[in-house]
Tab-separated table of C-alpha atoms and ligand atoms in Angstrom:
chain	number	residue	atom	x	y	z
A	1	MET	CA	-33.312	-13.860	-0.867
A	2	ASN	CA	-30.879	-11.141	0.257
A	3	PHE	CA	-32.360	-7.868	-0.640
A	4	GLU	CA	-29.223	-6.004	0.446
A	5	GLU	CA	-27.666	-7.284	-2.786
A	6	LEU	CA	-30.753	-6.665	-4.861
A	7	GLU	CA	-31.391	-3.100	-4.030
A	8	LEU	CA	-29.290	-0.016	-4.623
A	9	ASN	CA	-28.165	1.170	-1.278
A	10	SER	CA	-26.441	4.572	-1.482
A	11	LYS	CA	-24.727	6.177	1.431
A	12	SER	CA	-22.938	9.346	2.196
A	13	ILE	CA	-19.186	9.386	1.814
A	14	TRP	CA	-18.999	10.590	5.503
A	15	GLN	CA	-20.656	7.167	6.347
A	16	LEU	CA	-18.252	5.178	4.213
A	17	VAL	CA	-14.685	6.579	4.643
A	18	GLY	CA	-12.215	5.449	7.206
A	19	GLU	CA	-10.087	7.640	9.489
A	20	GLU	CA	-7.296	8.103	7.025
A	21	GLU	CA	-9.409	9.130	4.165
A	22	HIS	CA	-11.393	11.340	6.425
A	23	ARG	CA	-8.213	13.229	7.212
A	24	GLU	CA	-7.285	13.390	3.535
A	25	ILE	CA	-10.648	14.885	2.698
A	26	TYR	CA	-9.800	17.874	4.854
A	27	ALA	CA	-6.213	18.170	3.646
A	28	TYR	CA	-7.433	18.130	0.050
A	29	GLY	CA	-10.027	20.881	0.987
A	30	ASP	CA	-7.116	23.072	2.160
A	31	ARG	CA	-5.268	22.514	-1.049
A	32	TYR	CA	-8.274	23.205	-3.110
A	33	LYS	CA	-9.073	26.404	-1.213
A	34	ASN	CA	-5.516	27.588	-2.016
A	35	PHE	CA	-6.329	27.034	-5.713
A	36	LEU	CA	-9.603	28.997	-5.472
A	37	ASP	CA	-7.956	31.899	-3.768
A	38	ASN	CA	-5.054	32.148	-6.277
A	39	ALA	CA	-6.846	31.271	-9.527
A	40	LYS	CA	-10.024	33.481	-9.676
A	41	THR	CA	-9.844	34.107	-13.382
A	42	GLU	CA	-9.005	31.864	-16.271
A	43	ARG	CA	-5.660	33.654	-16.705
A	44	GLU	CA	-4.699	33.038	-13.159
A	45	ALA	CA	-5.895	29.455	-13.249
A	46	CYS	CA	-3.826	28.823	-16.364
A	47	LYS	CA	-0.771	30.305	-14.742
A	48	PHE	CA	-1.358	28.231	-11.556
A	49	ILE	CA	-1.791	25.027	-13.461
A	50	ILE	CA	1.255	25.489	-15.575
A	51	ALA	CA	3.429	26.527	-12.567
A	52	GLU	CA	2.302	23.282	-10.789
A	53	ALA	CA	2.981	21.239	-13.886
A	54	VAL	CA	6.592	22.621	-14.148
A	55	LYS	CA	7.160	21.917	-10.503
A	56	ASN	CA	6.102	18.272	-11.204
A	57	GLY	CA	8.401	17.691	-14.132
A	58	PHE	CA	6.345	18.818	-17.123
A	59	VAL	CA	8.156	20.385	-20.091
A	60	SER	CA	6.654	22.847	-22.500
A	61	PHE	CA	5.132	21.603	-25.677
A	62	GLU	CA	7.424	23.658	-27.847
A	63	GLU	CA	10.444	22.185	-26.105
A	64	ALA	CA	9.040	18.579	-26.253
A	65	ILE	CA	8.162	18.499	-29.941
A	66	LYS	CA	11.824	19.301	-30.798
A	67	GLY	CA	12.792	15.892	-29.800
A	68	LYS	CA	11.501	12.223	-29.646
A	69	ILE	CA	8.604	11.784	-27.442
A	70	LYS	CA	8.428	8.596	-25.302
A	71	GLN	CA	6.190	6.888	-22.719
A	72	GLY	CA	6.207	8.671	-19.348
A	73	ASP	CA	7.048	12.085	-20.923
A	74	LYS	CA	5.216	14.980	-19.312
A	75	ILE	CA	4.201	17.872	-21.510
A	76	TYR	CA	2.238	21.017	-20.937
A	77	LEU	CA	0.655	23.252	-23.485
A	78	ASN	CA	-0.226	26.873	-22.818
A	79	ASN	CA	-2.984	28.151	-25.171
A	80	LYS	CA	-3.301	31.997	-25.185
A	81	ASN	CA	-2.629	32.070	-21.336
A	82	LYS	CA	-6.312	31.140	-20.999
A	83	SER	CA	-6.436	27.371	-21.427
A	84	ALA	CA	-3.797	24.581	-20.804
A	85	VAL	CA	-3.298	20.961	-21.609
A	86	LEU	CA	-1.222	18.534	-19.611
A	87	PHE	CA	-0.198	15.266	-21.300
A	88	VAL	CA	1.522	12.243	-19.575
A	89	MET	CA	2.421	10.155	-22.468
A	90	GLY	CA	1.575	6.462	-22.844
A	91	GLU	CA	2.822	3.817	-25.226
A	92	ASP	CA	1.082	4.740	-28.471
A	93	LEU	CA	-0.969	7.841	-28.999
A	94	THR	CA	-3.088	6.352	-31.828
A	95	GLU	CA	-4.541	3.886	-29.259
A	96	GLY	CA	-6.429	7.013	-27.874
A	97	MET	CA	-6.161	8.995	-24.692
A	98	ARG	CA	-7.776	9.128	-21.266
A	99	ILE	CA	-8.882	12.678	-21.113
A	100	VAL	CA	-10.301	14.635	-18.167
A	101	GLY	CA	-11.757	17.969	-19.630
A	102	SER	CA	-12.704	20.796	-17.225
A	103	HIS	CA	-13.112	24.514	-17.684
A	104	ILE	CA	-11.370	27.372	-15.887
A	105	ASP	CA	-13.699	30.352	-16.652
A	106	CYS	CA	-16.421	31.293	-14.292
A	107	PRO	CA	-19.465	33.411	-14.450
A	108	ARG	CA	-18.521	36.958	-13.428
A	109	LEU	CA	-18.716	40.608	-14.562
A	110	ASP	CA	-16.471	41.833	-17.309
A	111	ILE	CA	-15.486	45.460	-17.582
A	112	LYS	CA	-16.616	47.104	-20.907
A	113	GLN	CA	-14.003	48.630	-23.298
A	114	ARG	CA	-15.029	52.261	-22.522
A	115	PRO	CA	-16.099	51.833	-18.945
A	116	LEU	CA	-15.068	54.805	-16.939
A	117	TYR	CA	-17.485	57.684	-16.088
A	118	GLU	CA	-18.538	59.805	-13.188
A	119	ASP	CA	-21.995	60.708	-11.965
A	120	LEU	CA	-23.153	62.379	-8.770
A	121	GLU	CA	-19.808	62.461	-7.027
A	122	MET	CA	-18.874	58.943	-7.757
A	123	ALA	CA	-16.774	57.333	-10.520
A	124	PHE	CA	-17.954	54.036	-12.027
A	125	LEU	CA	-16.927	51.217	-14.340
A	126	LYS	CA	-19.558	49.819	-16.678
A	127	THR	CA	-19.790	46.064	-16.949
A	128	HIS	CA	-21.131	43.376	-19.241
A	129	TYR	CA	-21.760	40.176	-17.350
A	130	TYR	CA	-20.153	36.970	-18.522
A	131	GLY	CA	-21.985	33.627	-18.360
A	132	GLY	CA	-25.317	32.868	-16.735
A	133	ILE	CA	-25.722	35.025	-13.716
A	134	LYS	CA	-28.712	36.077	-11.560
A	135	LYS	CA	-28.077	39.756	-11.815
A	136	TYR	CA	-29.812	40.548	-8.504
A	137	GLN	CA	-27.050	38.703	-6.642
A	138	TRP	CA	-24.215	41.074	-7.527
A	139	PRO	CA	-25.056	44.410	-5.998
A	140	THR	CA	-24.082	45.203	-2.391
A	141	ILE	CA	-21.254	42.711	-2.080
A	142	PRO	CA	-17.544	43.500	-1.996
A	143	LEU	CA	-15.968	42.989	-5.395
A	144	ALA	CA	-12.365	42.529	-6.565
A	145	LEU	CA	-10.847	43.631	-9.950
A	146	HIS	CA	-8.548	41.278	-11.887
A	147	GLY	CA	-7.076	42.459	-15.077
A	148	TYR	CA	-4.618	42.240	-17.894
A	149	VAL	CA	-3.521	45.549	-19.324
A	150	VAL	CA	-0.725	46.748	-21.587
A	151	ASN	CA	0.186	50.415	-21.545
A	152	SER	CA	1.421	52.331	-24.606
A	153	ASN	CA	5.041	51.667	-23.582
A	154	GLY	CA	4.221	47.973	-24.149
A	155	GLU	CA	4.543	47.205	-20.523
A	156	SER	CA	2.031	44.580	-19.368
A	157	PHE	CA	0.455	44.386	-15.829
A	158	ASP	CA	-1.603	41.734	-14.119
A	159	ILE	CA	-3.878	43.863	-11.920
A	160	ARG	CA	-5.408	42.300	-8.815
A	161	ILE	CA	-7.066	44.657	-6.397
A	162	GLY	CA	-9.551	43.704	-3.613
A	163	GLU	CA	-8.098	40.286	-2.641
A	164	ASN	CA	-5.775	41.322	0.138
A	165	GLU	CA	-7.088	42.222	3.582
A	166	ASP	CA	-5.921	45.838	3.274
A	167	ASP	CA	-6.892	46.378	-0.383
A	168	PRO	CA	-9.842	48.482	-1.257
A	169	VAL	CA	-12.851	46.722	-2.838
A	170	PHE	CA	-15.393	47.760	-5.412
A	171	TYR	CA	-19.132	47.816	-4.995
A	172	ILE	CA	-22.529	47.885	-7.014
A	173	ASN	CA	-25.428	49.837	-5.466
A	174	ASP	CA	-28.851	48.636	-4.982
A	175	LEU	CA	-32.080	50.482	-4.148
A	176	LEU	CA	-33.039	50.889	-0.485
A	177	PRO	CA	-36.063	48.870	0.502
A	178	HIS	CA	-37.883	52.012	1.583
A	179	LEU	CA	-38.084	53.033	-2.066
A	180	GLY	CA	-38.210	49.533	-3.539
A	181	ALA	CA	-42.046	49.402	-4.048
A	182	ASP	CA	-41.775	49.312	-7.868
A	183	GLN	CA	-38.689	47.271	-7.978
A	184	ASN	CA	-40.245	44.612	-5.622
A	185	LYS	CA	-43.071	44.141	-8.094
A	186	LYS	CA	-40.667	43.228	-10.956
A	187	VAL	CA	-39.721	39.672	-11.685
A	188	LEU	CA	-36.275	38.660	-10.375
A	189	GLY	CA	-34.709	38.533	-13.828
A	190	GLU	CA	-35.645	42.164	-14.539
A	191	ALA	CA	-35.256	43.809	-11.115
A	192	ILE	CA	-31.530	44.637	-11.774
A	193	PRO	CA	-31.040	45.445	-15.452
A	194	GLY	CA	-27.553	44.515	-16.935
A	195	GLU	CA	-26.755	48.135	-17.556
A	196	SER	CA	-27.257	49.033	-13.926
A	197	LEU	CA	-24.405	46.708	-12.904
A	198	ASN	CA	-21.954	49.598	-12.582
A	199	ILE	CA	-19.125	49.463	-10.142
A	200	VAL	CA	-18.176	52.236	-7.818
A	201	VAL	CA	-14.483	52.878	-8.160
A	202	GLY	CA	-13.970	56.323	-6.753
A	203	HIS	CA	-15.445	59.267	-4.847
A	204	SER	CA	-12.821	61.887	-4.046
A	205	SER	CA	-11.902	64.720	-6.202
A	206	TYR	CA	-9.311	66.047	-3.795
A	207	GLY	CA	-6.420	67.764	-5.492
A	208	ILE	CA	-8.022	67.913	-8.963
A	209	LYS	CA	-8.690	71.494	-9.969
A	210	GLU	CA	-10.409	70.850	-13.435
A	211	ASP	CA	-14.137	71.396	-13.275
A	212	LYS	CA	-15.155	68.704	-15.642
A	213	ASN	CA	-15.300	65.094	-14.244
A	214	PRO	CA	-12.769	65.635	-11.477
A	215	ILE	CA	-13.417	62.205	-9.893
A	216	LYS	CA	-13.003	60.362	-13.196
A	217	LYS	CA	-9.729	62.348	-13.566
A	218	ALA	CA	-8.582	61.406	-10.026
A	219	VAL	CA	-9.211	57.774	-10.921
A	220	LEU	CA	-7.119	58.116	-14.177
A	221	LYS	CA	-4.401	59.816	-12.188
A	222	TYR	CA	-4.223	56.951	-9.694
A	223	LEU	CA	-4.141	54.341	-12.512
A	224	ASN	CA	-1.500	56.253	-14.378
A	225	GLU	CA	0.782	56.684	-11.341
A	226	ASN	CA	0.387	53.096	-10.313
A	227	TYR	CA	0.296	51.265	-13.620
A	228	GLY	CA	1.350	53.781	-16.242
A	229	ILE	CA	-1.939	53.318	-18.026
A	230	VAL	CA	-4.252	55.936	-19.712
A	231	GLU	CA	-8.005	55.682	-20.506
A	232	GLU	CA	-7.381	54.448	-23.991
A	233	ASP	CA	-5.697	51.280	-22.535
A	234	PHE	CA	-9.045	50.062	-21.316
A	235	MET	CA	-10.078	49.706	-24.873
A	236	VAL	CA	-7.535	46.912	-25.379
A	237	ALA	CA	-7.459	45.508	-21.874
A	238	GLU	CA	-9.299	42.629	-20.069
A	239	PHE	CA	-10.708	43.358	-16.601
A	240	GLU	CA	-12.964	40.923	-14.685
A	241	VAL	CA	-14.860	41.528	-11.516
A	242	VAL	CA	-15.309	38.771	-9.035
A	243	PRO	CA	-16.537	38.603	-5.390
A	244	ALA	CA	-13.672	39.856	-3.142
A	245	THR	CA	-13.868	36.891	-0.806
A	246	LYS	CA	-11.568	34.103	-0.026
A	247	ALA	CA	-12.873	30.478	0.066
A	248	ARG	CA	-14.214	29.731	3.392
A	249	ASP	CA	-15.070	26.569	5.425
A	250	VAL	CA	-18.783	26.302	6.072
A	251	GLY	CA	-20.500	24.787	9.084
A	252	PHE	CA	-19.476	23.799	12.594
A	253	ASP	CA	-17.817	20.718	11.075
A	254	ARG	CA	-15.994	22.678	8.378
A	255	ALA	CA	-17.228	20.043	5.944
A	256	MET	CA	-18.240	22.362	3.016
A	257	ILE	CA	-16.593	25.271	1.201
A	258	ALA	CA	-18.199	28.527	0.141
A	259	ALA	CA	-16.292	30.101	-2.674
A	260	HIS	CA	-16.630	31.942	-6.029
A	261	GLY	CA	-16.128	29.677	-8.921
A	262	HIS	CA	-16.646	26.096	-7.678
A	263	ASP	CA	-18.062	25.789	-11.263
A	264	ASP	CA	-15.686	24.578	-12.531
A	265	ARG	CA	-12.583	24.949	-10.414
A	266	ILE	CA	-13.702	22.050	-8.138
A	267	CYS	CA	-13.443	19.755	-11.190
A	268	SER	CA	-10.305	21.651	-12.559
A	269	TYR	CA	-8.452	21.241	-9.334
A	270	ALA	CA	-9.317	17.544	-9.071
A	271	ASN	CA	-8.190	17.282	-12.673
A	272	LEU	CA	-4.890	19.014	-11.909
A	273	GLU	CA	-4.089	16.798	-8.880
A	274	ALA	CA	-5.065	13.678	-10.757
A	275	ILE	CA	-2.842	14.396	-13.784
A	276	LEU	CA	0.103	15.506	-11.614
A	277	LYS	CA	-0.115	12.056	-9.786
A	278	THR	CA	-0.271	10.012	-13.085
A	279	GLU	CA	3.051	8.262	-13.836
A	280	ASN	CA	3.820	6.092	-16.894
A	281	PRO	CA	0.357	5.302	-17.995
A	282	LYS	CA	-0.136	2.614	-20.728
A	283	ILE	CA	-2.702	4.930	-22.430
A	284	THR	CA	-1.722	8.624	-22.656
A	285	ALA	CA	-3.433	10.628	-19.885
A	286	VAL	CA	-4.578	14.162	-20.561
A	287	GLY	CA	-5.740	16.985	-18.340
A	288	LEU	CA	-7.588	19.669	-20.343
A	289	PHE	CA	-8.353	23.007	-18.868
A	290	VAL	CA	-10.369	25.162	-21.232
A	291	ASP	CA	-11.774	28.678	-21.300
A	292	LYS	CA	-15.155	30.086	-22.485
A	293	GLU	CA	-17.363	27.124	-21.489
A	294	GLU	CA	-19.738	29.484	-19.703
A	295	ILE	CA	-20.488	31.311	-22.932
A	296	GLY	CA	-20.971	28.307	-25.073
A	297	SER	CA	-17.426	27.198	-25.772
A	298	VAL	CA	-16.805	29.633	-28.628
A	299	GLY	CA	-13.469	31.449	-29.417
A	300	ASN	CA	-9.890	30.316	-29.721
A	301	SER	CA	-9.352	29.538	-26.070
A	302	SER	CA	-12.397	27.278	-25.836
A	303	MET	CA	-12.927	23.578	-26.359
A	304	SER	CA	-14.270	24.273	-29.903
A	305	ALA	CA	-10.904	25.722	-30.843
A	306	LYS	CA	-8.570	23.258	-32.432
A	307	PHE	CA	-5.632	23.759	-30.231
A	308	PHE	CA	-5.925	20.273	-28.606
A	309	GLU	CA	-6.365	18.433	-31.873
A	310	ASN	CA	-3.380	20.477	-33.317
A	311	ALA	CA	-1.209	19.513	-30.275
A	312	VAL	CA	-2.128	15.864	-30.868
A	313	ALA	CA	-1.097	16.242	-34.465
A	314	GLU	CA	2.156	17.941	-33.619
A	315	ILE	CA	3.056	15.135	-31.103
A	316	LEU	CA	2.279	12.529	-33.710
A	317	ALA	CA	4.316	14.407	-36.246
A	318	THR	CA	7.447	13.904	-34.078
A	319	GLY	CA	7.107	10.122	-34.937
A	320	GLU	CA	7.579	8.320	-38.209
A	321	ASN	CA	5.125	8.236	-41.139
A	322	TYR	CA	2.867	11.022	-39.943
A	323	SER	CA	-0.549	11.169	-41.577
A	324	ASP	CA	-3.882	12.766	-40.783
A	325	ILE	CA	-5.413	9.307	-40.059
A	326	LEU	CA	-3.115	8.931	-37.061
A	327	VAL	CA	-4.783	12.089	-35.447
A	328	ARG	CA	-8.196	10.785	-36.195
A	329	ARG	CA	-7.370	7.454	-34.595
A	330	ALA	CA	-5.959	9.094	-31.472
A	331	MET	CA	-9.132	11.238	-31.101
A	332	ALA	CA	-11.676	8.590	-31.938
A	333	ASN	CA	-10.021	5.947	-29.648
A	334	SER	CA	-10.180	8.343	-26.656
A	335	LYS	CA	-12.235	8.215	-23.548
A	336	VAL	CA	-13.232	11.366	-21.925
A	337	LEU	CA	-14.668	12.512	-18.642
A	338	SER	CA	-16.328	15.924	-19.270
A	339	ALA	CA	-15.381	17.280	-15.804
A	340	ASP	CA	-18.040	19.817	-14.995
A	341	VAL	CA	-20.292	20.402	-12.017
A	342	THR	CA	-23.974	19.476	-11.766
A	343	ALA	CA	-26.616	20.625	-9.473
A	344	ALA	CA	-27.148	18.917	-6.198
A	345	LEU	CA	-30.674	18.556	-4.764
A	346	ASP	CA	-31.402	21.627	-2.532
A	347	PRO	CA	-33.775	21.115	0.322
A	348	ASP	CA	-35.348	24.544	-0.210
A	349	PHE	CA	-35.818	24.047	-3.938
A	350	LYS	CA	-36.718	20.403	-4.362
A	351	GLU	CA	-39.506	21.134	-6.778
A	352	VAL	CA	-37.290	21.747	-9.770
A	353	MET	CA	-35.558	18.421	-9.688
A	354	ASP	CA	-36.479	14.766	-9.835
A	355	SER	CA	-35.322	13.730	-6.287
A	356	LYS	CA	-35.044	10.147	-7.376
A	357	ASN	CA	-32.424	11.019	-9.998
A	358	ALA	CA	-30.761	14.141	-8.811
A	359	ALA	CA	-27.364	14.163	-7.139
A	360	VAL	CA	-27.112	14.686	-3.357
A	361	VAL	CA	-24.268	16.520	-1.600
A	362	GLY	CA	-21.854	14.117	0.051
A	363	TYR	CA	-22.801	11.162	-2.089
A	364	GLY	CA	-19.830	11.362	-4.293
A	365	ILE	CA	-18.905	12.380	-7.841
A	366	ALA	CA	-21.883	12.524	-10.015
A	367	MET	CA	-22.284	10.870	-13.412
A	368	SER	CA	-24.687	12.563	-15.842
A	369	LYS	CA	-25.307	10.129	-18.543
A	370	TYR	CA	-26.998	13.071	-20.353
A	371	THR	CA	-27.606	16.678	-19.825
A	372	GLY	CA	-30.041	18.739	-21.855
A	373	ALA	CA	-33.767	19.119	-21.140
A	374	ARG	CA	-37.093	18.662	-22.857
A	375	GLY	CA	-36.266	15.464	-24.770
A	376	LYS	CA	-32.462	15.539	-23.944
A	377	SER	CA	-32.181	18.264	-26.555
A	378	GLY	CA	-28.629	19.218	-27.502
A	379	CYS	CA	-26.972	16.790	-25.023
A	380	ASN	CA	-24.229	14.207	-25.210
A	381	ASP	CA	-26.003	10.954	-24.242
A	382	ALA	CA	-23.176	8.640	-23.139
A	383	ASN	CA	-22.974	4.993	-24.223
A	384	SER	CA	-23.827	2.313	-21.724
A	385	GLU	CA	-20.593	0.457	-22.723
A	386	PHE	CA	-18.483	3.253	-21.498
A	387	LEU	CA	-20.493	3.699	-18.258
A	388	VAL	CA	-20.060	0.013	-17.482
A	389	GLU	CA	-16.259	0.368	-17.912
A	390	LEU	CA	-16.312	3.317	-15.474
A	391	ARG	CA	-18.342	1.439	-12.961
A	392	ASP	CA	-15.752	-1.311	-12.953
A	393	ILE	CA	-12.786	1.077	-12.396
A	394	PHE	CA	-14.547	2.968	-9.633
A	395	LYS	CA	-15.385	-0.285	-7.991
A	396	ARG	CA	-11.676	-1.368	-8.209
A	397	ASP	CA	-10.488	1.909	-6.667
A	398	ASN	CA	-13.281	2.457	-4.161
A	399	VAL	CA	-14.476	5.607	-5.732
A	400	ILE	CA	-17.966	6.604	-4.401
A	401	TRP	CA	-20.168	7.896	-7.161
A	402	GLN	CA	-23.813	8.654	-7.825
A	403	THR	CA	-25.908	9.718	-10.800
A	404	GLY	CA	-26.971	13.306	-11.345
A	405	GLU	CA	-29.719	14.572	-13.640
A	406	LEU	CA	-29.596	18.357	-13.679
A	407	GLY	CA	-33.248	19.177	-13.407
A	408	LYS	CA	-36.777	17.967	-14.056
A	409	VAL	CA	-37.360	16.750	-17.573
A	410	ASP	CA	-39.217	19.889	-18.674
A	411	GLN	CA	-37.504	22.407	-16.344
A	412	GLY	CA	-34.433	23.377	-18.107
A	413	GLY	CA	-30.936	22.300	-18.227
A	414	GLY	CA	-27.374	23.118	-19.195
A	415	GLY	CA	-24.553	22.068	-21.515
A	416	THR	CA	-20.986	21.174	-21.087
A	417	ILE	CA	-17.997	20.542	-23.292
A	418	ALA	CA	-18.901	16.900	-23.677
A	419	TYR	CA	-20.512	16.999	-27.106
A	420	ILE	CA	-17.448	18.734	-28.546
A	421	LEU	CA	-14.962	15.772	-27.943
A	422	ALA	CA	-17.740	13.314	-28.781
A	423	GLU	CA	-17.780	14.618	-32.371
A	424	TYR	CA	-14.379	12.998	-32.920
A	425	GLY	CA	-15.997	9.680	-32.029
A	426	ALA	CA	-14.526	9.560	-28.538
A	427	GLU	CA	-16.458	8.059	-25.744
A	428	VAL	CA	-17.604	10.945	-23.459
A	429	VAL	CA	-19.623	11.273	-20.269
A	430	ASP	CA	-20.230	14.100	-17.905
A	431	MET	CA	-18.689	13.401	-14.595
A	432	GLY	CA	-18.272	16.110	-12.004
A	433	THR	CA	-19.079	17.400	-8.514
A	434	ALA	CA	-22.716	18.089	-7.471
A	435	MET	CA	-22.934	21.464	-5.867
A	436	LEU	CA	-25.292	24.067	-4.479
A	437	SER	CA	-26.231	27.712	-5.633
A	438	MET	CA	-24.420	27.098	-8.911
A	439	HIS	CA	-23.390	30.388	-10.702
A	440	ALA	CA	-24.050	32.519	-7.617
A	441	PRO	CA	-21.224	35.008	-6.677
A	442	VAL	CA	-20.376	32.491	-3.904
A	443	GLU	CA	-21.281	28.819	-4.365
A	444	LEU	CA	-21.372	25.911	-1.931
A	445	ALA	CA	-19.845	22.427	-2.236
A	446	SER	CA	-18.832	19.514	-0.036
A	447	LYS	CA	-15.229	18.738	0.811
A	448	ALA	CA	-16.051	15.021	0.563
A	449	ASP	CA	-17.385	15.357	-3.016
A	450	ALA	CA	-14.433	17.540	-3.998
A	451	TYR	CA	-12.002	14.742	-2.808
A	452	MET	CA	-14.025	11.965	-4.402
A	453	THR	CA	-13.982	13.887	-7.660
A	454	PHE	CA	-10.131	13.902	-7.506
A	455	LYS	CA	-10.154	10.247	-6.629
A	456	ALA	CA	-12.377	9.365	-9.582
A	457	TYR	CA	-10.217	11.300	-12.141
A	458	LYS	CA	-7.073	9.740	-10.810
A	459	SER	CA	-8.550	6.262	-11.075
A	460	PHE	CA	-9.724	6.967	-14.658
A	461	LEU	CA	-6.375	8.385	-15.734
A	462	LYS	CA	-4.069	5.745	-14.352
B	501	MN	MN1	-19.413	24.346	-15.592
B	502	MN	MN1	-21.465	26.854	-15.455
């Protein structure tokens, strides 16, 4: 009896790839870092994705539905500048689609609508954090401000301060350890209250003669001179605060990347490269890039919004004998990879995961049959029939994959967009990159896993 064939024998990607693929892992890592640095918010990611789509021959949805749509056509849809859909049309849309769905929003700090104040010779912006963060991780790191603001003349500005070497950065204070006796006794989740995540944006009152709030006034003067905006404009603007750091190689071997927002840019970038390299598929290929996953997929730029279903309906309506049943067939016959990250086993925190079932960095894209916790509560539990199909195509294309259960059964868990597309009857499974320090300001992931994620999506879409 040959036990090599009986027993599951997993190996690291680094042990399995040849010279050419080893080179490609690093080349892919460089392209991914460029995406990370240029797409730090959902708006920037949406813009990046659409620009790449246009460069690669995609036409806008509005343009495409004016005419007859045929196999091989490449179409992009921009939803609210915060989510995007890329279609590469197959033979017959009602046969379903191959969809890779990732999200382009990340945990961060959002600026409140009336944020600006001064206290003790400093000006601050107040924040409300977005998504699941550990608040204690955000003070004392350099921060960048990304925003979209329209002034009263109707001029709109994309503001991005803190990302260039010579830009100023922003900062949240923390208590010195000398006076931290009481703070040290608090539990981690309460040591830094949400309302104390206030960002230092100014200190000098030079040149301001008014007595009341001269530093705040100096900040407003700066913003007005540079962007033509006034304090009221904050009330209708969107500003996000992210770490002011570029994606960096980690380790002597440069085999990992530390960056803000691997969750879920690592799957989103893989999704983007995969759909851009998909030509003339038999079954329509779709790259979905949605917003608001981190706050529960609510709102009109999220997966729960109907823009994707509406787009499918509009495309079908360009054909003959349109009816609602065609849309239902297209959705129900679809197969979906819910492209989101999962947690990799961390040598320092092994106790929260089942080491026999958790994903390991470097072992390839992770399939999570189910997420949820405490009895698979609230999860999409994928069907074996679909998983078998995936195993076959991954084998065909030499995709290295593993399974990934997020945490111990009773420890806690997380959700993804998987259940939303499953409601239409589509086959859906969570399939994404395993990573470390998820939702930290700067997260850690393997270049080998990032590349293998792309390879898996490409194999699925073609
Ligand atoms: Mn995610
Ligand atoms: Mn997340």
